[in-house]
Every structure is written in structure tokens, then in C-alpha cells.
């Protein structure tokens, strides 16, 4: 083995060992062991907390699968450790940001990683949730003080994006028009013209990455984040931002040309009406998307675009509204009957969801109406 290759391999293994030690220490801090000491050679530019809240209660298998997916989805940002809260529906993640020295680069990378984690949960586990992101901080041992000031990812990105609101809206609209007309080659020309007038080139180039992805999703929601970022080199963008961004746009063109015309929302409207008519049926994102000939990710995005809600949120809300009606209309149905009528064969799980949704058990809720 050549000496240079051996040295690089040794450095890579040492980095992996340091990152493993760092991850273990972070996990210990999250678990409430304040005495945990950081590795002496842990090079971290900043620390950050993010939080993922499930829309409905999780199973043990779902929690385990989400924890296992952390390393893969958040790896581009740095080293991560995660822990579920006692109620099992909220996952707190600590990130040691050791990949990109500049904060503006890290913010874009975090946007990509957060969406990757949300896609992982939605597609692989059929579980939607809301992502919250905190501010960067300097001392990992001080992480508890940074739990409260977190913002939902869309609000957070609007505040930290290097492209301010009015400009971002104009750019997104222009990109959406090009994509809608299937004039994909014009996207690079448009962005190239914008960049000629920018003095802070690197931040704006990084800021365009989410704008381009959002514009594509507005017309081709079936494309996964992994597919869209396949030709994107974030490391190369730190060195040659304009060239790397335009190279990515060129790489996207054959992917976009292979897409069929945008699907209209009519199939989703039929799903909505079906759920409203009878929410006792065993609906699932996977089965519905398959029956419509859509990918789970595309179905999820179409549904959200039509309703403003995630599929699981809409289904749970519809079922809980029916449960409240059945418990309050004096029919004296058993708990098992109400549970089954609302699409929950397991009455214990039904009680868990009902308590989270209303703040009361089904029995407590029913009693409030009997006492009236």
C-alpha cells in the first residue's frame, strides 16, 4: 500500500474513532450525565439542538428505527446523538457541527439534513412529524439552556437564509415558472444572472440550494431529496460556489426531463372524501400511494399541498373528531366499539392517541358529557 494512502486511511480511522467517542459523550449528556467529558481532540465549530415531534404516538419499533436513521440522515452536518423523551413522541438531537467552518454553509447543510430525516420518517415509517431547530451555541455542557428557543424549520430557514424574504420569493417564483414550462435549462441562466450582481457569492449560492429544491417539489414532488442532491457537492461549493451550483443545476436537467407532467390533486381529493366518509378503514400512506400509482413521498407532498396538513395528522384529526362525537352523543358504546369505529383495532393504542389529542382519557371525556 502506498505510504500516502496508508496515512490517509489512518487519519480517516482516527477521525472515526474520535467521532464515535464524541457521539458517546453527547449521548451521555443528553441522558443527564453532566460529568461526561469531551474528547480532548474533538474539533467542533459549534453545537446545535434540533427536535422532532411525532404527530401521533410512536411504537417502540418506530422509535428504534428513527434513532438508527440519525447517523445516516445527519452525517453531512457532523456528529449526532439523539434521545427520546419520556412520553416517547419527542426526539431531541444534539449536533456537533464539525464539517463546515462557515455558519452560512452549516445552515444550508442542516436544512438538507433535517428534510432528509423527515423524509426518512415519512417514507420508511409512515410517520409524519414537525422539525424544530435551535440556535448554535458554544458549550456542549450548556445544552439544556438551549432547549426552549427552537423554531419550526420553515420559520427558522426564513430567518437564517442568506437570501432575504422578498428576493427569495421572486427567485422561487421564477424557478417554478421554468419548471412548470419544462424549460429546465433556463434555471441555470437565471441564477447565473442573479449571481453577477451579488457581492457575497458563497452565501447566496448556498441559499439557492433550498430554493431550487422547493421549486422542483412544487411541480415534481415525487422526486426524493436523495435524487435531487445526487449531483450536489457541498464541499466543492465551499471552494467554487458558483461553478459547483451551476454544475448541480446541469446535472438536474436529465432527472427533470425524465419526470412525467405534474399530477393533479384529484386523486388526493378522493382520498380525503373517503376518509371523511368512513375513517374506520385501515388507511395507510403506503397503501394509498401504491393504489394511486404514486411514490409515498409524492403522495405525502401532494396531500400536504392540498390540505396544509400531513396525511397522518389529517387522518388522526378526523378519527379523533369522530371519537369525540361517539363518546358525547349518548349512544353508550363500549370503548372497543368506539375504538373500532374510528379505525383503531387496538383500544389501548386508541386511548393513547386520544389522550394526546384531547388531554383526557376517553372515559374522562365521556364523563364530562354525562355530568352536564
Coordinates of C-alpha atoms in Angstrom, one line a residue:
X1 CA 0.0 0.0 0.0
X2 CA 1.4 3.4 -0.9
X3 CA 2.5 5.5 2.1
X4 CA 0.2 8.4 1.3
X5 CA -2.8 6.1 1.0
X6 CA -1.9 4.4 4.3
X7 CA -1.6 7.8 6.1
X8 CA -5.0 8.9 4.7
X9 CA -6.6 5.7 5.8
X10 CA -5.1 6.0 9.3
X11 CA -6.3 9.6 9.5
X12 CA -9.8 8.5 8.5
X13 CA -9.9 5.8 11.1
X14 CA -8.6 8.2 13.8
X15 CA -11.4 10.6 12.8
X16 CA -14.0 7.9 13.0
X17 CA -12.7 6.9 16.5
X18 CA -12.8 10.5 17.7
X19 CA -16.3 10.9 16.3
X20 CA -17.5 7.7 18.0
X21 CA -16.1 9.0 21.3
X22 CA -17.7 12.3 20.7
X23 CA -21.1 10.7 19.9
X24 CA -21.0 8.6 23.1
X25 CA -20.2 11.7 25.2
X26 CA -23.1 13.7 23.6
X27 CA -25.4 10.8 24.3
X28 CA -24.3 10.7 27.9
X29 CA -25.0 14.5 28.2
X30 CA -28.5 14.1 26.7
X31 CA -29.2 11.2 29.2
X32 CA -28.4 13.5 32.1
X33 CA -24.8 12.7 33.0
X34 CA -23.3 16.2 33.3
X35 CA -19.9 14.8 34.3
X36 CA -19.3 13.4 30.8
X37 CA -16.0 14.8 29.4
X38 CA -15.4 15.7 25.8
X39 CA -12.6 14.1 23.9
X40 CA -9.5 16.4 24.1
X41 CA -9.1 16.4 20.3
X42 CA -12.8 17.0 19.4
X43 CA -12.8 19.7 16.8
X44 CA -16.3 21.3 16.7
X45 CA -17.2 24.6 15.1
X46 CA -20.5 24.9 17.0
X47 CA -23.2 22.9 18.8
X48 CA -26.9 22.8 17.9
X49 CA -30.0 21.2 19.2
X50 CA -32.9 20.1 17.0
X51 CA -36.2 18.4 18.0
X52 CA -38.5 16.2 16.0
X53 CA -42.1 15.8 17.4
X54 CA -44.3 13.0 16.1
X55 CA -47.8 13.8 15.0
X56 CA -49.2 10.7 16.6
X57 CA -47.8 8.3 19.3
X58 CA -44.9 6.1 18.1
X59 CA -44.3 2.4 18.6
X60 CA -41.1 1.1 20.1
X61 CA -40.0 -0.2 16.7
X62 CA -40.6 3.3 15.2
X63 CA -38.5 5.0 17.9
X64 CA -35.7 2.5 17.4
X65 CA -35.8 2.9 13.6
X66 CA -35.7 6.7 13.9
X67 CA -32.7 6.6 16.3
X68 CA -30.9 4.3 13.9
X69 CA -31.6 6.7 11.0
X70 CA -29.9 9.7 12.7
X71 CA -26.4 8.8 11.7
X72 CA -27.2 8.4 8.1
X73 CA -29.5 11.5 7.7
X74 CA -27.5 13.9 9.7
X75 CA -24.0 12.8 8.8
X76 CA -23.3 15.7 6.4
X77 CA -23.7 18.2 9.2
X78 CA -21.5 16.4 11.8
X79 CA -21.7 14.0 14.7
X80 CA -25.1 13.5 16.2
X81 CA -26.6 11.9 19.3
X82 CA -30.4 11.5 19.9
X83 CA -32.7 10.6 22.7
X84 CA -36.5 10.2 23.0
X85 CA -38.4 12.0 25.8
X86 CA -40.2 10.0 28.4
X87 CA -43.5 10.2 26.5
X88 CA -41.9 8.6 23.5
X89 CA -43.1 11.1 20.9
X90 CA -40.4 13.8 21.0
X91 CA -36.8 13.2 19.9
X92 CA -34.1 15.6 20.9
X93 CA -30.9 15.6 18.8
X94 CA -27.6 17.1 19.7
X95 CA -25.3 18.0 16.8
X96 CA -21.6 18.6 16.9
X97 CA -21.1 20.7 13.8
X98 CA -17.6 19.7 12.6
X99 CA -18.0 19.7 8.9
X100 CA -18.2 23.3 7.6
X101 CA -16.4 26.2 9.2
X102 CA -18.8 28.9 8.0
X103 CA -22.2 29.2 9.6
X104 CA -24.0 30.1 6.4
X105 CA -22.8 26.8 4.9
X106 CA -23.8 24.8 8.0
X107 CA -27.3 26.3 7.9
X108 CA -27.9 25.1 4.4
X109 CA -26.5 21.7 5.2
X110 CA -28.7 21.5 8.3
X111 CA -31.8 22.3 6.2
X112 CA -30.9 19.4 3.9
X113 CA -30.2 17.0 6.8
X114 CA -33.5 18.0 8.6
X115 CA -35.5 17.3 5.4
X116 CA -33.7 14.0 4.9
X117 CA -34.7 13.0 8.4
X118 CA -38.3 14.0 7.9
X119 CA -38.4 12.1 4.6
X120 CA -36.9 9.0 6.3
X121 CA -39.6 9.1 8.9
X122 CA -42.5 9.8 6.5
X123 CA -41.5 7.3 3.8
X124 CA -40.0 4.4 5.8
X125 CA -42.1 4.6 8.9
X126 CA -45.3 6.3 7.6
X127 CA -44.8 8.7 10.5
X128 CA -45.0 12.5 10.0
X129 CA -43.7 15.0 12.4
X130 CA -42.6 18.6 12.9
X131 CA -38.9 19.6 13.0
X132 CA -37.7 22.4 15.3
X133 CA -34.2 23.9 15.1
X134 CA -32.4 25.8 17.8
X135 CA -29.6 28.4 17.7
X136 CA -25.9 27.4 17.6
X137 CA -24.1 27.5 20.9
X138 CA -20.5 27.2 22.1
X139 CA -20.5 24.8 25.0
X140 CA -22.0 21.3 24.8
X141 CA -22.3 21.1 28.6
X142 CA -24.7 24.0 28.4
X143 CA -27.2 22.3 26.1
X144 CA -30.2 22.3 28.5
X145 CA -30.3 26.1 28.3
X146 CA -30.9 25.9 24.5
X147 CA -34.0 23.6 24.6
X148 CA -36.6 26.3 24.7
X149 CA -35.8 28.8 21.9
X150 CA -36.4 26.5 18.9
X151 CA -38.2 27.4 15.7
X152 CA -40.2 25.3 13.3
X153 CA -37.9 24.5 10.3
X154 CA -39.7 26.8 7.8
X155 CA -39.7 29.7 10.2
X156 CA -36.1 29.0 11.1
X157 CA -35.0 28.9 7.5
X158 CA -36.8 32.1 6.6
X159 CA -34.8 33.8 9.4
X160 CA -31.4 32.4 8.6
X161 CA -31.5 32.2 4.8
X162 CA -28.8 34.4 3.2
X163 CA -31.4 35.4 0.6
X164 CA -33.9 37.8 2.2
X165 CA -37.7 37.2 2.0
X166 CA -38.8 39.3 -1.0
X167 CA -35.9 38.2 -3.1
X168 CA -36.3 34.6 -2.1
X169 CA -40.0 34.8 -3.1
X170 CA -39.1 36.3 -6.5
X171 CA -36.4 33.7 -7.2
X172 CA -38.7 30.8 -6.2
X173 CA -41.5 32.1 -8.4
X174 CA -39.1 32.4 -11.4
X175 CA -37.7 28.9 -10.9
X176 CA -41.2 27.4 -10.5
X177 CA -42.2 29.0 -13.8
X178 CA -39.2 27.5 -15.6
X179 CA -40.0 24.1 -14.1
X180 CA -43.7 24.3 -14.9
X181 CA -43.0 25.1 -18.5
X182 CA -40.3 22.3 -18.5
X183 CA -37.7 24.9 -19.5
X184 CA -35.1 23.4 -17.2
X185 CA -32.1 24.8 -19.0
X186 CA -33.2 28.4 -18.2
X187 CA -32.8 27.9 -14.4
X188 CA -29.0 28.0 -14.7
X189 CA -29.1 31.1 -16.8
X190 CA -31.5 32.9 -14.4
X191 CA -29.3 32.0 -11.3
X192 CA -26.1 32.9 -13.2
X193 CA -27.5 36.4 -13.9
X194 CA -28.5 36.9 -10.3
X195 CA -25.1 35.9 -9.1
X196 CA -23.4 38.5 -11.2
X197 CA -24.9 41.3 -9.0
X198 CA -24.1 39.6 -5.7
X199 CA -21.1 40.5 -3.7
X200 CA -21.4 37.8 -1.1
X201 CA -21.3 35.0 -3.6
X202 CA -20.8 31.9 -1.4
X203 CA -23.7 32.6 1.0
X204 CA -26.1 33.3 -1.9
X205 CA -25.1 30.1 -3.7
X206 CA -25.8 28.0 -0.6
X207 CA -29.1 29.9 -0.1
X208 CA -30.2 28.9 -3.6
X209 CA -30.0 25.2 -2.8
X210 CA -33.2 25.0 -0.8
X211 CA -34.9 27.5 -3.2
X212 CA -34.2 25.2 -6.2
X213 CA -35.4 22.1 -4.3
X214 CA -38.6 23.7 -3.1
X215 CA -39.3 25.0 -6.6
X216 CA -38.8 21.5 -8.0
X217 CA -41.0 19.9 -5.3
X218 CA -43.8 22.3 -6.2
X219 CA -44.1 20.6 -9.6
X220 CA -42.4 17.2 -9.1
X221 CA -42.9 16.2 -5.5
X222 CA -42.2 12.5 -6.5
X223 CA -38.5 13.3 -6.6
X224 CA -36.8 12.4 -3.3
X225 CA -34.2 14.6 -1.7
X226 CA -31.6 12.0 -2.3
X227 CA -32.3 12.0 -6.0
X228 CA -32.2 15.8 -6.2
X229 CA -28.9 16.2 -4.3
X230 CA -27.1 13.3 -6.1
X231 CA -25.0 15.8 -8.2
X232 CA -24.6 18.3 -5.4
X233 CA -21.1 18.6 -3.8
X234 CA -21.4 20.8 -0.8
X235 CA -17.6 20.6 -0.2
X236 CA -16.9 21.7 -3.7
X237 CA -19.4 24.6 -3.2
X238 CA -17.2 25.9 -0.3
X239 CA -14.3 26.2 -2.8
X240 CA -16.0 27.2 -6.0
X241 CA -19.6 28.1 -5.1
X242 CA -20.8 29.5 -8.4
X243 CA -19.3 26.7 -10.5
X244 CA -20.5 23.9 -8.2
X245 CA -24.0 25.3 -8.0
X246 CA -24.3 25.6 -11.8
X247 CA -22.8 22.1 -12.3
X248 CA -25.6 20.8 -10.0
X249 CA -28.3 22.5 -12.0
X250 CA -26.9 21.0 -15.2
X251 CA -26.9 17.5 -13.5
X252 CA -30.6 18.0 -12.6
X253 CA -31.8 18.6 -16.1
X254 CA -31.9 15.0 -17.3
X255 CA -33.6 14.0 -14.0
X256 CA -36.3 16.6 -14.5
X257 CA -36.8 15.8 -18.2
X258 CA -37.4 12.2 -17.3
X259 CA -40.3 13.2 -15.0
X260 CA -43.9 12.9 -16.3
X261 CA -46.1 16.1 -16.3
X262 CA -47.3 17.1 -12.8
X263 CA -50.1 15.0 -11.3
X264 CA -53.2 16.9 -10.4
X265 CA -54.7 16.8 -7.0
X266 CA -57.9 14.9 -7.9
X267 CA -56.8 11.5 -6.5
X268 CA -55.9 13.2 -3.2
X269 CA -59.4 14.8 -3.1
X270 CA -60.9 11.3 -3.4
X271 CA -58.8 10.1 -0.5
X272 CA -59.9 13.0 1.6
X273 CA -63.6 12.3 0.9
X274 CA -63.1 8.6 1.6
X275 CA -61.5 9.2 5.0
X276 CA -64.3 11.7 5.9
X277 CA -67.0 9.2 4.9
X278 CA -65.5 6.2 6.8
X279 CA -62.4 6.7 8.9
X280 CA -62.7 3.1 10.3
X281 CA -60.9 1.6 7.3
X282 CA -57.2 0.7 7.6
X283 CA -55.8 3.6 5.7
X284 CA -52.0 3.9 5.3
X285 CA -49.8 6.2 3.4
X286 CA -48.0 3.2 1.8
X287 CA -51.2 1.5 0.6
X288 CA -52.9 4.7 -0.7
X289 CA -49.9 5.9 -2.6
X290 CA -49.5 2.5 -4.2
X291 CA -53.1 2.3 -5.2
X292 CA -52.8 5.8 -6.9
X293 CA -49.5 4.9 -8.6
X294 CA -47.5 7.4 -6.7
X295 CA -44.4 7.2 -4.5
X296 CA -45.1 7.6 -0.8
X297 CA -43.0 10.9 -0.8
X298 CA -45.0 12.3 -3.7
X299 CA -48.3 11.3 -2.2
X300 CA -47.3 13.0 1.1
X301 CA -46.3 16.2 -0.7
X302 CA -49.5 16.3 -2.8
X303 CA -51.6 15.7 0.3
X304 CA -49.8 18.5 2.3
X305 CA -50.2 20.9 -0.7
X306 CA -53.9 20.2 -0.9
X307 CA -54.8 20.2 2.8
X308 CA -52.0 22.1 4.5
X309 CA -51.6 19.0 6.8
X310 CA -49.6 15.9 6.8
X311 CA -51.5 12.7 5.9
X312 CA -51.2 11.2 9.4
X313 CA -52.2 14.5 11.0
X314 CA -55.4 14.7 8.9
X315 CA -56.3 11.1 9.5
X316 CA -55.7 11.3 13.2
X317 CA -57.7 14.6 13.5
X318 CA -60.6 13.1 11.5
X319 CA -60.6 9.9 13.7
X320 CA -60.4 11.9 16.9
X321 CA -63.3 14.2 15.9
X322 CA -65.4 11.1 15.2
X323 CA -64.4 9.6 18.6
X324 CA -65.4 12.7 20.4
X325 CA -68.8 12.7 18.7
X326 CA -69.4 9.0 19.5
X327 CA -68.4 9.5 23.2
X328 CA -70.6 12.5 23.6
X329 CA -73.8 11.7 21.7
X330 CA -75.3 9.3 24.4
X331 CA -75.1 6.1 22.4
X332 CA -73.3 4.4 25.4
X333 CA -71.0 2.5 23.1
X334 CA -68.2 0.4 24.6
X335 CA -64.6 1.6 24.4
X336 CA -63.9 -1.3 22.0
X337 CA -66.8 -0.2 19.7
X338 CA -65.7 3.4 19.6
X339 CA -62.1 2.4 19.0
X340 CA -63.0 0.1 16.1
X341 CA -65.4 2.7 14.6
X342 CA -62.5 5.1 14.5
X343 CA -60.0 2.8 12.8
X344 CA -58.1 1.6 15.9
X345 CA -58.4 -2.2 16.3
X346 CA -56.2 -1.9 19.5
X347 CA -58.1 0.0 22.1
X348 CA -55.0 0.7 24.2
X349 CA -53.4 2.5 21.4
X350 CA -56.6 4.3 20.7
X351 CA -56.6 5.6 24.3
X352 CA -53.0 6.7 24.0
X353 CA -53.8 8.7 20.8
X354 CA -57.0 10.1 22.3
X355 CA -55.2 11.3 25.5
X356 CA -52.5 13.0 23.4
X357 CA -55.1 14.7 21.2
X358 CA -57.6 15.9 23.8
X359 CA -55.6 15.8 27.1
X360 CA -58.2 13.4 28.6
X361 CA -58.8 9.7 28.5
X362 CA -61.9 8.5 26.6
X363 CA -63.6 7.8 30.0
X364 CA -62.8 11.2 31.4
X365 CA -64.1 12.9 28.2
X366 CA -67.3 10.8 28.2
X367 CA -67.9 11.7 31.9
X368 CA -67.8 15.4 31.2
X369 CA -70.9 15.0 29.0
X370 CA -72.7 12.7 31.4
X371 CA -72.3 15.3 34.1
X372 CA -73.8 18.0 32.0

